[in-house]
Short mmCIF file of C-alpha atoms and ligand atoms in Angstrom, two decimals:
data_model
loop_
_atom_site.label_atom_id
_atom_site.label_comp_id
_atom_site.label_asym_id
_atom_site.label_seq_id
_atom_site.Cartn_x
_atom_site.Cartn_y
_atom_site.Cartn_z
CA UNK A 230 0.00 0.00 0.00
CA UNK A 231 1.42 3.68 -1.11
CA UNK A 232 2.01 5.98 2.06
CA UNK A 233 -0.67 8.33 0.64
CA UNK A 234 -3.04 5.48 1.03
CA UNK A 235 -2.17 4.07 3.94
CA UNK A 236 -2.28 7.90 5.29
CA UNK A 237 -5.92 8.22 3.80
CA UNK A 238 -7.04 4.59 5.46
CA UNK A 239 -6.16 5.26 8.72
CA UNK A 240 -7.88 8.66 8.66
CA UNK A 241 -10.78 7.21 7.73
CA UNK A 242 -10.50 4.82 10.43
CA UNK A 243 -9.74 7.11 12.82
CA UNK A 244 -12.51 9.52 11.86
CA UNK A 245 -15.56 6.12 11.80
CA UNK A 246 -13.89 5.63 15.59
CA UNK A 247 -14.16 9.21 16.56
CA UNK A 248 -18.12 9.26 15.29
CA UNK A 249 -19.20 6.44 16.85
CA UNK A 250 -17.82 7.80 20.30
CA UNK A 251 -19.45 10.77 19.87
CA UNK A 252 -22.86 9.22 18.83
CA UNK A 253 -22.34 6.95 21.64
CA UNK A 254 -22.35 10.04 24.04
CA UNK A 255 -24.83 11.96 22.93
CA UNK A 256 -27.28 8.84 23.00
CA UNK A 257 -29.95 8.78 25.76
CA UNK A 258 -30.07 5.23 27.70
CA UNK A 259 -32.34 2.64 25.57
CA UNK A 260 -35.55 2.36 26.58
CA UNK A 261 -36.20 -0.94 29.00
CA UNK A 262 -38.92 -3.45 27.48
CA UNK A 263 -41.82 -4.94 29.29
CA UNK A 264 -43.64 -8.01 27.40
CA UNK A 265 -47.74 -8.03 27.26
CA UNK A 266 -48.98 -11.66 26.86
CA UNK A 267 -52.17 -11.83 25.00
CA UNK A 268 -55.41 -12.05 26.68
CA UNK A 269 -58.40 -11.18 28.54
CA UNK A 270 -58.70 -11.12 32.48
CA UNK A 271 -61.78 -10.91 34.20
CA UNK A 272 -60.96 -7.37 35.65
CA UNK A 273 -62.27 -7.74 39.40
CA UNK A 274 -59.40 -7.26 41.52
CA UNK A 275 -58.82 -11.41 41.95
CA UNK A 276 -55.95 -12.72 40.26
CA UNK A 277 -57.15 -15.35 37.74
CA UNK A 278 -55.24 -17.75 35.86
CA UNK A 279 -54.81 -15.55 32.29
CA UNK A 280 -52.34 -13.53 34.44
CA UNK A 281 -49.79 -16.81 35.26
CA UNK A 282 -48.24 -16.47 31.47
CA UNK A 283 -47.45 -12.96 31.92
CA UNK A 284 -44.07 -11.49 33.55
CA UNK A 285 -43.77 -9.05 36.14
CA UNK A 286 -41.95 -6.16 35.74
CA UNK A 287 -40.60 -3.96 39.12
CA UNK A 288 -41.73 -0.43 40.17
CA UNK A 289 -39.16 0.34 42.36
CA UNK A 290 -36.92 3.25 41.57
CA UNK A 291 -37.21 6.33 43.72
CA UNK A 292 -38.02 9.84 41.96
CA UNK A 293 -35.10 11.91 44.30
CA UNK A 294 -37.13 15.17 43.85
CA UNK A 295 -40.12 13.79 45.52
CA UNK A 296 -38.24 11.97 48.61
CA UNK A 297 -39.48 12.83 52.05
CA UNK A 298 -39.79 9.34 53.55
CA UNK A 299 -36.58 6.52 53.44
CA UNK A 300 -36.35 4.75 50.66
CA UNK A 301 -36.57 1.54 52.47
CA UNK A 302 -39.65 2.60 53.24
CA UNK A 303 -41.47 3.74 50.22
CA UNK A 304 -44.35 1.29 48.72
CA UNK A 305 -43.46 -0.18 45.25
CA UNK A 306 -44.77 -3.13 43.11
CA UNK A 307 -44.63 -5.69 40.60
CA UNK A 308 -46.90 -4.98 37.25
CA UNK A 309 -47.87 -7.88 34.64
CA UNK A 310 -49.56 -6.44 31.30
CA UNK A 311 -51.59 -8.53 29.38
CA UNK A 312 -53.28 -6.92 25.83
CA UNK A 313 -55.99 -7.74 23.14
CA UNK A 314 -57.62 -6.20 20.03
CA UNK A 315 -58.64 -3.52 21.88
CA UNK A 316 -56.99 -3.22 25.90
CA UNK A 317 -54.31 -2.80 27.43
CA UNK A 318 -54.73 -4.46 31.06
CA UNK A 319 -52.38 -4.21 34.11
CA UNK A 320 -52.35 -6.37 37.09
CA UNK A 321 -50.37 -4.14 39.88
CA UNK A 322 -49.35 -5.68 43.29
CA UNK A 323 -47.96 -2.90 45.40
CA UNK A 324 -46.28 -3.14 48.74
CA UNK A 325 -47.79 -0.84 51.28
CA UNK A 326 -48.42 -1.15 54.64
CA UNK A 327 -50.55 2.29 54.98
CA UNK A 328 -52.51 2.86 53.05
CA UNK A 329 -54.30 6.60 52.66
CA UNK A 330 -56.64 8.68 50.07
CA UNK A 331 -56.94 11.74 52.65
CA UNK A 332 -55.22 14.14 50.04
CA UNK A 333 -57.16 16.33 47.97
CA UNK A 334 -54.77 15.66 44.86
CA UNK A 335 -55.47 12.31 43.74
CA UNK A 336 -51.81 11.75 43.03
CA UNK A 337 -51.02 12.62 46.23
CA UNK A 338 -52.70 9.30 47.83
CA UNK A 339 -51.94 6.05 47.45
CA UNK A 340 -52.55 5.05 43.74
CA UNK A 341 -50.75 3.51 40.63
CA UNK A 342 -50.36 5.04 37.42
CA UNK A 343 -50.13 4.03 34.26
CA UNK A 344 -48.96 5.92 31.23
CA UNK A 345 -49.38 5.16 28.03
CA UNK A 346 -48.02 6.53 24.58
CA UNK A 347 -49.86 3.93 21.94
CA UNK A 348 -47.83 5.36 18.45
CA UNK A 349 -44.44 4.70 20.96
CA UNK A 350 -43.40 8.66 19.19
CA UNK A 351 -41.62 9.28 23.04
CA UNK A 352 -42.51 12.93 21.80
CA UNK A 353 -41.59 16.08 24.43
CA UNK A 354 -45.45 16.91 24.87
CA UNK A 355 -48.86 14.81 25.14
CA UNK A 356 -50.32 14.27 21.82
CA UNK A 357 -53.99 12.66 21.36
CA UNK A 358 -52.33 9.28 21.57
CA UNK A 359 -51.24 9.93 25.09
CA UNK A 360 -52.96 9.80 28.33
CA UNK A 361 -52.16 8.65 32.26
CA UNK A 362 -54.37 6.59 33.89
CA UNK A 363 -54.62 6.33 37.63
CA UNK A 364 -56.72 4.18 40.40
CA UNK A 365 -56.07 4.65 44.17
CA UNK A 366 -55.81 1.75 46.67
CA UNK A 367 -59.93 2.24 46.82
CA UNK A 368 -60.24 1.71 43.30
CA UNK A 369 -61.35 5.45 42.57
CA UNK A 370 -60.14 6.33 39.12
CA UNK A 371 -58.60 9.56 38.19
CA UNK A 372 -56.32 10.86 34.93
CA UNK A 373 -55.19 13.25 32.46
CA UNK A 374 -53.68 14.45 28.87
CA UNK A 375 -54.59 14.85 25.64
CA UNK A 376 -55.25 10.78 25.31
CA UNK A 377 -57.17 10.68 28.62
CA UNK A 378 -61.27 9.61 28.58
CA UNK A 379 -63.01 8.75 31.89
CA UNK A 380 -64.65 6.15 30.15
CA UNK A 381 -61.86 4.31 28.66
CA UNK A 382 -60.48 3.39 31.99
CA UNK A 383 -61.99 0.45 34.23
CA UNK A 384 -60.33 -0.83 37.28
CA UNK A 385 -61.09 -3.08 40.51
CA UNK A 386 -59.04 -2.52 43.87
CA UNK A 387 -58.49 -4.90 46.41
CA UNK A 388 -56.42 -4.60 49.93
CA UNK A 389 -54.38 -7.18 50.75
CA UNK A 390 -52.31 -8.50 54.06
CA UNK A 391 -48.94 -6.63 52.36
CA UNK A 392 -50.65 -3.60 50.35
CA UNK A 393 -52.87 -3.54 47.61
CA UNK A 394 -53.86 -5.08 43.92
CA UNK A 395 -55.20 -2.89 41.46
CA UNK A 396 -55.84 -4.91 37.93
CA UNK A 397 -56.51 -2.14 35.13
CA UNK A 398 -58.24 -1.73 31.72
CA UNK A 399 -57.41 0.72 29.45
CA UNK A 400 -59.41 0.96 26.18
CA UNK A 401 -57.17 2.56 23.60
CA UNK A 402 -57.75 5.74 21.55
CA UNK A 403 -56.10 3.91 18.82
CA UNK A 404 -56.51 -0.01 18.76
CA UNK A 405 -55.25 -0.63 15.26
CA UNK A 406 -51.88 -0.32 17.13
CA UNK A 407 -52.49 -3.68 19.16
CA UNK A 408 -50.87 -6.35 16.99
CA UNK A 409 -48.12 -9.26 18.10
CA UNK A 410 -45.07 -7.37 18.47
CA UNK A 411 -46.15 -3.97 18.53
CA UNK A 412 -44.39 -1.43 20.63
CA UNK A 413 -46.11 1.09 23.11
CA UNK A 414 -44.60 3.59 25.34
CA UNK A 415 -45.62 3.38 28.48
CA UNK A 416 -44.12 4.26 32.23
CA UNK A 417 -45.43 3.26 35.76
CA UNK A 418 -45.72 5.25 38.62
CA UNK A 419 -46.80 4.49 42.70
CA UNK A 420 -47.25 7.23 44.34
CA UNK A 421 -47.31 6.58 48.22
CA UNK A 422 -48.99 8.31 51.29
CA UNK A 423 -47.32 7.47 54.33
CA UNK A 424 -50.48 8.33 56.26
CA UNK A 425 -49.51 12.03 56.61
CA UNK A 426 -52.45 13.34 54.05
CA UNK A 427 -49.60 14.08 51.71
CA UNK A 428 -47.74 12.11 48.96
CA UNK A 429 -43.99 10.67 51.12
CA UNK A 430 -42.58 8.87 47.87
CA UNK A 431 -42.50 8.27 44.09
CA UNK A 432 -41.91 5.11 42.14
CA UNK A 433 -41.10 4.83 39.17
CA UNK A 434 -40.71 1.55 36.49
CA UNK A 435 -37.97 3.61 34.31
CA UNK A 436 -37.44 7.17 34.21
CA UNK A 437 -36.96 8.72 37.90
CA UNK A 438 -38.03 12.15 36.97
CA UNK A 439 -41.62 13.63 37.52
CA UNK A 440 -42.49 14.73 33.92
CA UNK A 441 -44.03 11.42 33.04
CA UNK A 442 -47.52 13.66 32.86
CA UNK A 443 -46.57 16.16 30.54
CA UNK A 444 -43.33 14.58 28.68
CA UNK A 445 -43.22 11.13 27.06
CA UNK A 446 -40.21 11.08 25.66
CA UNK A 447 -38.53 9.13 28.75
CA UNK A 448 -40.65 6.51 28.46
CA UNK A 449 -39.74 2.24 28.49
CA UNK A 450 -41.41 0.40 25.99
CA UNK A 451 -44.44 -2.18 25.74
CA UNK A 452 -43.74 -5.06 23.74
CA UNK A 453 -47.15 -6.91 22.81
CA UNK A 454 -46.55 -10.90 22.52
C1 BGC B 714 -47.12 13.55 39.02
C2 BGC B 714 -47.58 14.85 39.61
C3 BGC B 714 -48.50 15.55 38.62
C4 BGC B 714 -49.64 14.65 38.26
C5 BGC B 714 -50.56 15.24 37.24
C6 BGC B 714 -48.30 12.73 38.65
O1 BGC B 714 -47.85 11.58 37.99
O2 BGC B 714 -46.32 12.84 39.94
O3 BGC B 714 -46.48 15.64 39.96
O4 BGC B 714 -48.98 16.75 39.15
O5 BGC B 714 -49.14 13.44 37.77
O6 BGC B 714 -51.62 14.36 36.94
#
């Protein structure tokens, strides 16, 4: 090989090396992947057998901003998602020992939250796709965004000796998007009273920030089996 060619190889190398570093930088964390089995549960707060197939995924990451009680003491919770031609359905076991709805904010009590982004665009605002859906311990449902109809969200609470179960139905804006291996955006949220009237902890399945009602773009991803 001439030294002018060597000379141009190996700046061409070095310049594919010094791209992919930079790309590598600049790129935000991937988005983690939860799996919906398909199916139908009987949405009544009792944990029937369509659930077994489907894998839990953990809501356990504190959101730092929101932190007034120990970590070690906040409630968090295992969520299985199950999906059919036109639901999305969440079974949520949470870990709480006290359980309160005495704030007026119904984030502020003890409830779960799903959000969901059904065209998966992760975009910086809520679009019509997008909507959070909430149900306190007491099974009183609450929620916002563009996405967001009262109607479209069904739920059945249930205390238990370690917390609460809270099995979810959403009814999509969009349900041409539920086919096999389809991809959602969704996060999940607990928010946790620690019987002082006012919300003690925050968490979260992914992203630990508190935008999740305003800002998709931090979202994981649903993957629909
Ligand atoms: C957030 C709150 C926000 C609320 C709006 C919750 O998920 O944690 O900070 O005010 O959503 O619905």
């Amino acid at each position: 090989m001439s030294r002018a060619l060597t000379f141009l190889s190996l700046s061409i190398l070095a310049s594919t090396v010094f791209a992919q570093d930079e790309t590598k930088k600049g790129e935000p964390k991937a988005a983690p992947l939860a799996i919906a089995t398909k199916g139908t549960p009987k949405v009544d707060g009792k944990i029937d057998d369509a659930w077994k197939a489907a894998t839990a995924v953990e809501v356990k990451k504190a959101v730092a901003d929101l932190q007034v009680i120990e970590e070690t003491k906040m409630a968090t919770g295992k969520v299985k998602l199950m999906w059919d031609a036109s639901h999305i359905y969440a079974l949520w076991e949470v870990a709480d020992k006290n359980l309160s709805a005495d704030a007026s904010d119904a984030w502020e009590q003890d409830s779960v939250e799903l959000f969901l982004d059904e065209n998966n665009k992760k975009s910086p605002y809520y679009q019509s796709d997008d909507a959070q859906y909430r149900c306190n311990f007491k099974g009183e449902l609450t929620g916002q965004g563009e996405g967001f109809k009262q109607e479209s969200l069904k739920a059945a609470a249930r205390k238990t000796k370690t917390g609460y179960v809270v099995e979810m139905a959403i009814k999509l804006n969009n349900p041409e998007v539920l086919k096999a291996d389809a991809l959602l955006g969704m996060e999940l949220q607990i928010n946790d009273d620690p019987g002082t009237g006012a919300r003690g902890a925050v968490a979260k399945w992914n992203h630990t920030g508190d935008e999740s009602w305003e800002d998709t773009t931090n979202f994981g991803t649903l993957k629909l089996k």
